Coordinates of C-alpha atoms (C1' of nucleotides) in Angstrom, one line a residue:
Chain R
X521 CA -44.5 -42.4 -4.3
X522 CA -44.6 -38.7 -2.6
X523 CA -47.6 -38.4 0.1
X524 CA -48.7 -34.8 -0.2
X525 CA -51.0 -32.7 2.0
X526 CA -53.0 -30.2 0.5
X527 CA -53.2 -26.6 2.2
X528 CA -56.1 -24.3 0.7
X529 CA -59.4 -22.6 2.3
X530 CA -60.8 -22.7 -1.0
X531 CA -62.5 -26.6 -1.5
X532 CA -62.2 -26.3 -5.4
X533 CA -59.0 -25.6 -5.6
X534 CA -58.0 -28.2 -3.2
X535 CA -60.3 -30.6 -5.5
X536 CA -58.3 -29.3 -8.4
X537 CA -55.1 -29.9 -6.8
X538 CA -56.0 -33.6 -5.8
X539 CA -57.3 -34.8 -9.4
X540 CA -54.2 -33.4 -10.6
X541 CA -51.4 -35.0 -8.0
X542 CA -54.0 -38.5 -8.0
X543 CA -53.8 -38.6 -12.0
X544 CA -50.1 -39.3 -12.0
X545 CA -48.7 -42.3 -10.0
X546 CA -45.8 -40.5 -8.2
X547 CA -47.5 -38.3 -6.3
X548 CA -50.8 -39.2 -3.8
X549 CA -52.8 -36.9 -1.6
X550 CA -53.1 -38.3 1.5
X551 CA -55.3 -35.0 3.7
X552 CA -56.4 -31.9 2.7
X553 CA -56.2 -29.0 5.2
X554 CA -58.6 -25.6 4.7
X555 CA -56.3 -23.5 7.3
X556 CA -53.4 -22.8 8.5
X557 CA -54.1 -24.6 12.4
X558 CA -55.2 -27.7 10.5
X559 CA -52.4 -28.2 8.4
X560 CA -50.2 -27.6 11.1
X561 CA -52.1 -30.8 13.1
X562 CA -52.5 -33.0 9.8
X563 CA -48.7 -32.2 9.0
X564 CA -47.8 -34.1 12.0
X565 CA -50.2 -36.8 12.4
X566 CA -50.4 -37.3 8.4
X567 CA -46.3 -37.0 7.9
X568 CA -46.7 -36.3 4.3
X569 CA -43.6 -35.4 2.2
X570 CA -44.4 -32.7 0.9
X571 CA -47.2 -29.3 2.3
X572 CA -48.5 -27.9 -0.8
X573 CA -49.4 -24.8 1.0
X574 CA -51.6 -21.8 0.0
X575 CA -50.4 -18.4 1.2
X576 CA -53.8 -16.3 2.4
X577 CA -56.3 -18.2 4.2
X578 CA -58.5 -17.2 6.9
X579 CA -57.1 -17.5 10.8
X580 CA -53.5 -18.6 10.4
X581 CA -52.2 -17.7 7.2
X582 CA -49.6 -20.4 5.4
X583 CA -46.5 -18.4 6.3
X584 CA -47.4 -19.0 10.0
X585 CA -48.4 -22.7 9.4
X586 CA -45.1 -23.1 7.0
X587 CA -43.0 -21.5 10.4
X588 CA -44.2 -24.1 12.8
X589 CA -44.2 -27.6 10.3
X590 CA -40.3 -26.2 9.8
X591 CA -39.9 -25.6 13.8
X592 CA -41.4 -29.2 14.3
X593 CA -38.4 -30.6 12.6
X594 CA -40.5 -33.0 11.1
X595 CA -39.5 -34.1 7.6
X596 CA -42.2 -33.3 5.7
X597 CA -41.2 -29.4 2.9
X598 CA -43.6 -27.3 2.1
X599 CA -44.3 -25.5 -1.4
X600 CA -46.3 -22.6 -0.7
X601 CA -47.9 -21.4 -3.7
X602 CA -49.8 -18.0 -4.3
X603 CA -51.6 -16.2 -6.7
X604 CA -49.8 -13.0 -6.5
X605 CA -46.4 -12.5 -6.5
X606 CA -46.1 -9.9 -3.6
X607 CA -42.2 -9.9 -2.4
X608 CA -43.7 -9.9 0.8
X609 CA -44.9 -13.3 0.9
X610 CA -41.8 -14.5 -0.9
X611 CA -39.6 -13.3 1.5
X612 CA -42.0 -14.1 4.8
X613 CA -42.4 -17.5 3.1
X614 CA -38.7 -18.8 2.5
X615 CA -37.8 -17.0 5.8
X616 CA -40.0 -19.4 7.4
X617 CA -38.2 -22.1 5.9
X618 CA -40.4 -23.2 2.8
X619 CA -38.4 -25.2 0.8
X620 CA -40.1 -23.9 -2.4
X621 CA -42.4 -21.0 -3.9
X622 CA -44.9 -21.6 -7.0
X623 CA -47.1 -19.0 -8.5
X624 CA -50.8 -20.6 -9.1
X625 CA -50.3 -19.7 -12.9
X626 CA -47.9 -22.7 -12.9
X627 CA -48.5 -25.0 -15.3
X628 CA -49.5 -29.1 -14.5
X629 CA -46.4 -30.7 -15.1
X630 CA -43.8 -27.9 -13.7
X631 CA -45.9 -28.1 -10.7
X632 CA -44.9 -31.8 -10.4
X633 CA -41.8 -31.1 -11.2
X634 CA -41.5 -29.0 -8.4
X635 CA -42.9 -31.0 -5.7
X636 CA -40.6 -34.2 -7.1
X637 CA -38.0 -31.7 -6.2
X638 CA -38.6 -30.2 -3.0
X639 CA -39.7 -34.0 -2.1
X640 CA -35.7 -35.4 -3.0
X641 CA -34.8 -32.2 -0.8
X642 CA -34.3 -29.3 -3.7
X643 CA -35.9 -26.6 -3.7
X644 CA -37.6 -24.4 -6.5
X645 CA -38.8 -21.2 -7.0
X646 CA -40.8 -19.8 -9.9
X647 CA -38.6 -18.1 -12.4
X648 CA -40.8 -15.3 -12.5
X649 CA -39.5 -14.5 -8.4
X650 CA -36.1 -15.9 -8.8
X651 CA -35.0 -12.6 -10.7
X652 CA -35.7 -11.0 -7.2
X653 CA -34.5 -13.3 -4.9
X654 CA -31.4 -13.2 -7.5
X655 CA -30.9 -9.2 -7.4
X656 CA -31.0 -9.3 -3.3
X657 CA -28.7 -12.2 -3.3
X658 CA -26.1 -10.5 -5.2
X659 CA -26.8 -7.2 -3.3
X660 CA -25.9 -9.5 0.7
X661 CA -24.3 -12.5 0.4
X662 CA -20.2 -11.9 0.2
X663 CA -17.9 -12.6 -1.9
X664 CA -17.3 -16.7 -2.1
X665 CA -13.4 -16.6 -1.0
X666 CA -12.9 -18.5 -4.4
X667 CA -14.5 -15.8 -6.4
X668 CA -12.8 -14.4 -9.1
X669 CA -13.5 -11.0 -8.1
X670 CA -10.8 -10.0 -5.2
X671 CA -8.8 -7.2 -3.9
X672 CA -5.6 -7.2 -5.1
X673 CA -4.6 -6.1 -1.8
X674 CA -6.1 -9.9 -1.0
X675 CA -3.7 -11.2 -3.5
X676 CA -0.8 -9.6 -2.0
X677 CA -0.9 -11.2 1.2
X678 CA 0.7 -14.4 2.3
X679 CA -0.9 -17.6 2.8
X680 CA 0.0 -17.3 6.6
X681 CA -0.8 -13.7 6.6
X682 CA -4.1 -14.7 5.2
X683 CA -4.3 -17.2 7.8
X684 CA -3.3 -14.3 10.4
X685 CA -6.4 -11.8 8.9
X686 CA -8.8 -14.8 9.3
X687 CA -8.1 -15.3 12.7
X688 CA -8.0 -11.7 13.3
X689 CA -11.4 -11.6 11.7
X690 CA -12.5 -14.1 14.4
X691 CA -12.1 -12.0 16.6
X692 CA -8.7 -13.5 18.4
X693 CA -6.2 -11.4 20.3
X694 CA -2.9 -11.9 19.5
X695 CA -1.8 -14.2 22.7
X696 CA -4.9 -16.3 21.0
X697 CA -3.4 -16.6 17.6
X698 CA 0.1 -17.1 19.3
X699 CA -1.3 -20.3 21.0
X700 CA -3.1 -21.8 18.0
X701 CA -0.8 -21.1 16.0
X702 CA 1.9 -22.2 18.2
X703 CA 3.9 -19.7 17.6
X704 CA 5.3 -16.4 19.8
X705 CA 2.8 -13.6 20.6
X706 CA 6.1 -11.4 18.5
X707 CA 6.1 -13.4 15.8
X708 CA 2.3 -13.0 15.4
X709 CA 2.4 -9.4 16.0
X710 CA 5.2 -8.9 13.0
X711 CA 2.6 -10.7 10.9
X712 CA -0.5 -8.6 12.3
X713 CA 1.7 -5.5 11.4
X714 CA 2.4 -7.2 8.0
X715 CA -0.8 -7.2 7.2
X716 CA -2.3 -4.3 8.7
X717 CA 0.1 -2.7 6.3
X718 CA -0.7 -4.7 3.2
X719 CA -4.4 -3.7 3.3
X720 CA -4.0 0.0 4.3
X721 CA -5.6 -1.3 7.8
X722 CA -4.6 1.3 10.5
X723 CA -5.4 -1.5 13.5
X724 CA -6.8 -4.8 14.0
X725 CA -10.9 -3.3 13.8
X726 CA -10.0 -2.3 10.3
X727 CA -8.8 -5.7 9.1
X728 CA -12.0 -7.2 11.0
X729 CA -13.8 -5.1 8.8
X730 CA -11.8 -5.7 5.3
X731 CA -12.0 -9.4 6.5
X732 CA -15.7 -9.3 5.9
X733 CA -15.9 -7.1 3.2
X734 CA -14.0 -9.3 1.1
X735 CA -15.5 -12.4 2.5
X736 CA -12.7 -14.2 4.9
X737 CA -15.4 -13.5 7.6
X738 CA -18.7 -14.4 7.2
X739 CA -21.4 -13.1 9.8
X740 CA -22.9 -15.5 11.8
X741 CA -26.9 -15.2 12.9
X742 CA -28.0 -18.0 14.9
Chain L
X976 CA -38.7 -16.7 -31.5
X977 CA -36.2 -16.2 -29.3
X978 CA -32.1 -16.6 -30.7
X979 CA -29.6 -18.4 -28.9
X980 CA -25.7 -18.4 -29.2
X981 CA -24.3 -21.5 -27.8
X982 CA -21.1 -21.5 -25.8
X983 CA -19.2 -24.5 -25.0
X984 CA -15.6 -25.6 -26.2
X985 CA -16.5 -28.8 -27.0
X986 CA -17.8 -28.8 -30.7
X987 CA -19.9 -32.2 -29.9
X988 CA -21.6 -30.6 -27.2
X989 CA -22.2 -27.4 -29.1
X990 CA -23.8 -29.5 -31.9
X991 CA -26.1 -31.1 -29.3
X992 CA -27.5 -28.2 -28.3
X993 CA -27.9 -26.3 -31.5
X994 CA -29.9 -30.0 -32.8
X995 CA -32.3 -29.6 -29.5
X996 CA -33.1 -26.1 -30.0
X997 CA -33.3 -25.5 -33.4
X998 CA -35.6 -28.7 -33.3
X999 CA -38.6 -26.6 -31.7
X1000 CA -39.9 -23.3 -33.2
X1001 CA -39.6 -21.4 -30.7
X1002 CA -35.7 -21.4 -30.4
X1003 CA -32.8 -20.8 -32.7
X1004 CA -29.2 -21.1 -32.7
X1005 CA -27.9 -18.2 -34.3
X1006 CA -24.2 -18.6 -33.0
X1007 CA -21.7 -20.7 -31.5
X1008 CA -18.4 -19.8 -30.0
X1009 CA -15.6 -22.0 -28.1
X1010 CA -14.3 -19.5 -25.4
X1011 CA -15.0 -16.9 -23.6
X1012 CA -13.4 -14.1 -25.7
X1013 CA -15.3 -15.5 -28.7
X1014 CA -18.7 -15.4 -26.5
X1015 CA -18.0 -11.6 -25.6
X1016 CA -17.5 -11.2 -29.2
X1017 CA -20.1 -12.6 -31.3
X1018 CA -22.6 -11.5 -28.3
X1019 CA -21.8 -8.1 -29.6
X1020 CA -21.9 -8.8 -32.8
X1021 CA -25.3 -11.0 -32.8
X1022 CA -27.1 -9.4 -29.5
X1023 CA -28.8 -12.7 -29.1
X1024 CA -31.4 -12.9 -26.7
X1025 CA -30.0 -15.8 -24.3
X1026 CA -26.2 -16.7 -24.3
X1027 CA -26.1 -20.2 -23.1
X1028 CA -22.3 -20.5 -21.5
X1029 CA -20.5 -23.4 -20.3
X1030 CA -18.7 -22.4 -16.9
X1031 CA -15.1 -24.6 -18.1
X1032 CA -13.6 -23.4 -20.9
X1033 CA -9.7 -22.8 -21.8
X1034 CA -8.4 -19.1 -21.6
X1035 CA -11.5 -16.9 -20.6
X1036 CA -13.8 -18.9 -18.7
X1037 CA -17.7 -19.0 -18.6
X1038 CA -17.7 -16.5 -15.5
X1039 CA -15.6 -14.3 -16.5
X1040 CA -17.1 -13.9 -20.1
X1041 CA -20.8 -13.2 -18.2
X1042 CA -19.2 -10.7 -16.4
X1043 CA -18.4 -8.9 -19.1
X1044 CA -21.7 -9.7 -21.6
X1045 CA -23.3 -8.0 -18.6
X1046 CA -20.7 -5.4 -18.4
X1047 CA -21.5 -4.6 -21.5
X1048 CA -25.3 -3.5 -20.6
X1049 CA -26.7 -5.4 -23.7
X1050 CA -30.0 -7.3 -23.2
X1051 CA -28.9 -10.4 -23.8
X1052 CA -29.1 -13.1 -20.8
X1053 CA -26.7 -15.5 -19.9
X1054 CA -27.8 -18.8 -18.9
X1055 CA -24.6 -20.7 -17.3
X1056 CA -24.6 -24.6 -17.6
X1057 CA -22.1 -27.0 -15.9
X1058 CA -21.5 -30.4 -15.6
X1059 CA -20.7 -30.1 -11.9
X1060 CA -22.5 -28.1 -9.2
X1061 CA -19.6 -27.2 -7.0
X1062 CA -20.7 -23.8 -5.0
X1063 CA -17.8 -21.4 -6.4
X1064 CA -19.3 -21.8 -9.8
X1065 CA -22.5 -20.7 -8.8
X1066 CA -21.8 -17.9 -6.4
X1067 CA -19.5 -16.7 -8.7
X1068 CA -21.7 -16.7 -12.3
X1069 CA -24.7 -15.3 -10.2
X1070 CA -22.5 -12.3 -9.2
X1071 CA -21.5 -11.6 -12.4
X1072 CA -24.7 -10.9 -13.0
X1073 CA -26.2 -14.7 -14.5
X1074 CA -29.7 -14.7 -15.0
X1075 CA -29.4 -18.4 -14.5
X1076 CA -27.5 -21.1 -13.5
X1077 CA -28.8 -25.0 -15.1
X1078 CA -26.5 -28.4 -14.5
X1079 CA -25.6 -30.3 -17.9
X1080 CA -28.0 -33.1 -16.7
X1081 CA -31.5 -31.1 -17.3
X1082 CA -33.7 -32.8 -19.3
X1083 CA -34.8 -31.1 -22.8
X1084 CA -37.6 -29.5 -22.0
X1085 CA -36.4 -28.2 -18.4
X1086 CA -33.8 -26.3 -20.4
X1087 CA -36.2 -25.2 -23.1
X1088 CA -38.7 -23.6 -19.7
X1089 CA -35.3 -22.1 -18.5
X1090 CA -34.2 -20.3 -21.9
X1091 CA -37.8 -19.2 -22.1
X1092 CA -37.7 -17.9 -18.5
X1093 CA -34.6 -16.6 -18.9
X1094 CA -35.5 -14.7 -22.1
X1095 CA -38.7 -13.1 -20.5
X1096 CA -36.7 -11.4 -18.0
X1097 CA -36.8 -14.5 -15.3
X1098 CA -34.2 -16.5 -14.0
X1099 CA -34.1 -20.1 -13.6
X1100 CA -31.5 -22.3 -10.7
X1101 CA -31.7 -26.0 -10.4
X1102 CA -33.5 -27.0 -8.0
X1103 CA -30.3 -28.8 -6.3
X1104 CA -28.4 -25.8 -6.0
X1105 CA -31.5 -23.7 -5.2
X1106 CA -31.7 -25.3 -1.7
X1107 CA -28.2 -23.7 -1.2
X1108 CA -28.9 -20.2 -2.6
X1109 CA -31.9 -20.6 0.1
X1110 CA -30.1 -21.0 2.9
X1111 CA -27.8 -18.4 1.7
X1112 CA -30.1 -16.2 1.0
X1113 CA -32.3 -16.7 4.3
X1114 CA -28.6 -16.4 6.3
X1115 CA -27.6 -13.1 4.6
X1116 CA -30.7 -11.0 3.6
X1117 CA -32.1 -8.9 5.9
X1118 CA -35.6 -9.3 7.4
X1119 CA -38.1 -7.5 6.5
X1120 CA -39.0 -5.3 9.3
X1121 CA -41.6 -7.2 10.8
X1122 CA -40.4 -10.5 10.8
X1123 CA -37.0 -10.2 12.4
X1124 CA -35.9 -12.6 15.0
X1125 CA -33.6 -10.6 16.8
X1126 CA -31.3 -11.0 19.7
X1127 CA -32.5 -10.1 22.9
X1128 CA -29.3 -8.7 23.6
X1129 CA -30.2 -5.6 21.2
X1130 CA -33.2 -5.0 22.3
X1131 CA -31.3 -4.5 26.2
X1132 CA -29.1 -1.5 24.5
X1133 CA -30.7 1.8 24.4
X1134 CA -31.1 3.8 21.4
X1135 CA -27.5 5.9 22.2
X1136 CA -25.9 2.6 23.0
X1137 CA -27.2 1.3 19.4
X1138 CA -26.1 4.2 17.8
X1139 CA -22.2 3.6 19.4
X1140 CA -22.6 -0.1 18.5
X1141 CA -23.1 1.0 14.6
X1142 CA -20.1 3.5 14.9
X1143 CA -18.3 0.3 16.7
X1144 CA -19.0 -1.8 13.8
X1145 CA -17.5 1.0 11.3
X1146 CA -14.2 0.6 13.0
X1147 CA -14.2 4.3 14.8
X1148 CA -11.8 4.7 17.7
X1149 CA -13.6 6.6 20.5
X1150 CA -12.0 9.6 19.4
X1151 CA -13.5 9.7 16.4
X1152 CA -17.5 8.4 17.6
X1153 CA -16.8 11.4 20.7
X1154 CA -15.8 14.3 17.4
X1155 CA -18.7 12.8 15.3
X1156 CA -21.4 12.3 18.3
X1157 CA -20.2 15.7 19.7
X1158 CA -19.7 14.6 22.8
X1159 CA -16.8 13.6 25.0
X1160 CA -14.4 11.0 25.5
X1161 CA -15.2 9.8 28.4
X1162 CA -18.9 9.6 27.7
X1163 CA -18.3 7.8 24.8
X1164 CA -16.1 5.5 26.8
X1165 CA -18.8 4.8 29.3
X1166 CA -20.9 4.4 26.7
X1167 CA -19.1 1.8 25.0
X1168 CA -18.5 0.0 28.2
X1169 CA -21.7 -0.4 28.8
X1170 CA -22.5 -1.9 25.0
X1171 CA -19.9 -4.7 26.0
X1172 CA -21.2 -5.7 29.0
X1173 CA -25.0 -5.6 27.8
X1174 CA -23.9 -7.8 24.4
X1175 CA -21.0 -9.5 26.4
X1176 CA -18.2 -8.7 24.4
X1177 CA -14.8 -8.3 25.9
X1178 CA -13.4 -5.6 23.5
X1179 CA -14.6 -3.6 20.6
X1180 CA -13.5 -6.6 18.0
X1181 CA -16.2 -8.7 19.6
X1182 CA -18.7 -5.9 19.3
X1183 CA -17.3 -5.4 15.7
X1184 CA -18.4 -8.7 14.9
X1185 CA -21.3 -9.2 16.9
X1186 CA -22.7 -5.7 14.7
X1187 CA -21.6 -8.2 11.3
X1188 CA -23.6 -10.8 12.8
X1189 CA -27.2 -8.9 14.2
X1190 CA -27.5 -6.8 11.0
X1191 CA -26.0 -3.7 12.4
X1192 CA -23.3 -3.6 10.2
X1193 CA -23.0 -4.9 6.7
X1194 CA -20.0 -6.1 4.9
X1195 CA -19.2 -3.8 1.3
X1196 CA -18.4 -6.1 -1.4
X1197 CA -17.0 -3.8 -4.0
Chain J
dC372 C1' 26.9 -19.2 -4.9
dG373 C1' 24.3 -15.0 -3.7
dG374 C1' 20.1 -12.9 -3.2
dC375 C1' 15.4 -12.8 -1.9
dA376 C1' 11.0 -14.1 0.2
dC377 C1' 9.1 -15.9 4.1
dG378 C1' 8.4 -17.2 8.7
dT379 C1' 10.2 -17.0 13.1
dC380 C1' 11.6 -14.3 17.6
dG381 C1' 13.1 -10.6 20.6
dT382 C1' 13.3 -5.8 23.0
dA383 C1' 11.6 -1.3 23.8
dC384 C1' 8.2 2.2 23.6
dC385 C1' 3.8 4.5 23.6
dG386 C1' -1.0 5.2 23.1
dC387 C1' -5.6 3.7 22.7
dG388 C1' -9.0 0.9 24.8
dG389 C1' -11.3 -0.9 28.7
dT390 C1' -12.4 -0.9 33.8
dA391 C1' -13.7 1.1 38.1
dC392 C1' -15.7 4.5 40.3
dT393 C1' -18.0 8.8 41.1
dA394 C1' -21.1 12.5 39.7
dC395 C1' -24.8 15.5 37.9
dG396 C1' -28.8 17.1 35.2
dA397 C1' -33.0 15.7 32.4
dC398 C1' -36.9 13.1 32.1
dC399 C1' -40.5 9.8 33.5
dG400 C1' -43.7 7.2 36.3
dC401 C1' -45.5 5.9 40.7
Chain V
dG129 C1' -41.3 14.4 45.5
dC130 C1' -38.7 10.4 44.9
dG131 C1' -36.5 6.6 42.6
dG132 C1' -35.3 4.9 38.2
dT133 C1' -33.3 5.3 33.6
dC134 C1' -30.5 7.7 30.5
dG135 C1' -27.0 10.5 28.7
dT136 C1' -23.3 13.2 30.0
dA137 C1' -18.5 13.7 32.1
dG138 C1' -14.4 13.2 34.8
dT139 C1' -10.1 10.7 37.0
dA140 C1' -7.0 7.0 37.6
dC141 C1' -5.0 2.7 36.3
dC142 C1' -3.3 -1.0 33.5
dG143 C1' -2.8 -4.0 29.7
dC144 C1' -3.1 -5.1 24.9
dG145 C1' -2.1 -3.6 20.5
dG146 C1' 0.8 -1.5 17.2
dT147 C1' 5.4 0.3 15.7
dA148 C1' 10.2 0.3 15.1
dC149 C1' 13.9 -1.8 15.1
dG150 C1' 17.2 -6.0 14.7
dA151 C1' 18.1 -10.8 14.0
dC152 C1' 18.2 -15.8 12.3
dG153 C1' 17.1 -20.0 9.6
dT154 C1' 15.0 -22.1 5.5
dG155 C1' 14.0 -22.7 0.9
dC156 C1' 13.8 -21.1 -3.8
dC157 C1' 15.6 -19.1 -8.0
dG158 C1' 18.6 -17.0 -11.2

DNA sequence: CGGCACGTCGTACCGCGGTACTACGACCGC
DNA sequence: GCGGTCGTAGTACCGCGGTACGACGTGCCG
């Protein structure tokens, strides 16, 4: 059984929303909110598993309300579902941490698909958005090191050269590979040289550089 | 009606599918193939409008053979289906351009929604792997401006210091930033010594990454 | 066996990068 | 006007990083 709250300034909808989720047996709404605030205060006190949450709403829109649930750390996911599509929202909305984003177009059961999903942890999008989310997803996130796709000059290297350009990617100076690697700060700067050569790197910046480019480094934002 | 050619290179598995969708009207197998070359081929040849493709197959894999479908700039879609969800699979068919990326273990009509998706243009993930595209997605792409949560650190350099933070983060020596910046040295010195301080990184292979890391520089996959 | 790739280590040299300090003009706000 | 910020510039110093050598042991392959 998935408790759901349901997030929407409009009382029909909501109405609609709860004869649906109460007609099947898996699902039961357990509060209604009409605003942001409110969901924000039934969210905790209710604890549902899953925020169905509307997007525009008078005061405190559901990207806001979707932003705090998330920073509570409680474990309740929100769906936020929309009428429109604007990338806007999308993007707002899964920055805030929703775990999922439906259009209002969606039809009964993949709805309850959906919250079954984000409920067991998943997360869904509509297909209609996924395209996007796709296109800047393959335009930002780096190269998986495993992907097929590599620089030759990648394949060239040795496995402890590769080792060496990782650490150099980290950011390490070479007394600090020396003494992880336990080896001599000499012996690490033959392999630095090694590979500053192999990848057409003039000095260690460069290869920090080529190290994320080709996805040995990833950036870090926390 | 929307035609299908079916890629797997088992025969039983092919046969499965081909029963499934030619069992509803709106679907039809026009084509099967047991590789990768064969896919490229008959894709060509049949300009279906989804390609379903397995991932595993001997000699030209599932990725690769997407790559090249899309290469190709026909308008079919490819639809990649695996048994296993491991995370190179996935990075790697969504960079070669998949429209959408389904787990062997969808139930009928979830894959009949995705080739329909799929077909209009959409793209379709399974919800288990979409949670990881999400946090992907929400760790790599950039924030819209407006919702950024930024370091405090950058908002302590001034707009020069920013500027020498970028050229940092391209891997210019001083000499360069000072010919490019039309200024001196030395200025350019104090004015990456000051960026280190106010960021607290020891040399410019700290700043380097610290640029990676607060959006200021970007890696270039190509 | 002889070669080769690889990883290891050393010495010597030089230049760029980073630090410390000082300094000056432009601009802004109190 | 006076203090603060900012961008500019210089000198002096030192150390890390990168290069150019040479060298040795190990393991693998033809």
């Amino acid at each position: 059984m998935t408790t759901v709250l349901v997030v929407d300034d409009q009382p029909l909808q909501r109405y609609g929303f709860r004869i649906l989720l109460d007609s099947v047996p898996e699902t039961e709404v357990v509060g209604e909110a009409a605003h942001g605030a409110e969901a924000v205060r039934k969210t905790a006190e209710l604890r549902p598993d899953v925020v169905l949450m509307d997007v525009r709403m008078p005061g405190m829109d559901g990207i806001e309300a979707t932003r705090r649930i998330v920073a509570a750390g409680d474990r309740s996911r929100v769906l936020v579902l929309t009428t429109f599509d604007l990338d806007e929202y999308v993007h707002a909305a899964l920055r805030a941490g929703a775990s999922g984003f439906l259009l209002k177009d969606v039809r009964p059961e993949e709805l309850l698909a959906g919250i079954r999903a984000v409920a067991a942890g998943d997360a869904v999008i509509a297909p209609a958005l996924t395209r996007r989310i796709l296109d800047e997803f393959t335009r930002y996130v780096p190269a998986h090191p495993g992907d097929s796709v590599r620089d030759p000059r990648l394949g060239s290297l040795t496995e402890r050269e590769r080792e060496i350009l990782v650490a150099i990617g980290r950011g390490w100076t070479n007394g600090e590979i020396a003494t992880r690697f336990v080896v001599s700060e000499s012996t690490v700067k033959t392999h630095v040289g090694r590979v500053l050569a192999k990848i057409g790197a003039r000095d260690r910046i460069q290869a920090v550089i080529f190290a994320y480019d080709h996805g040995l480094a990833r950036p870090n934002s926390d």
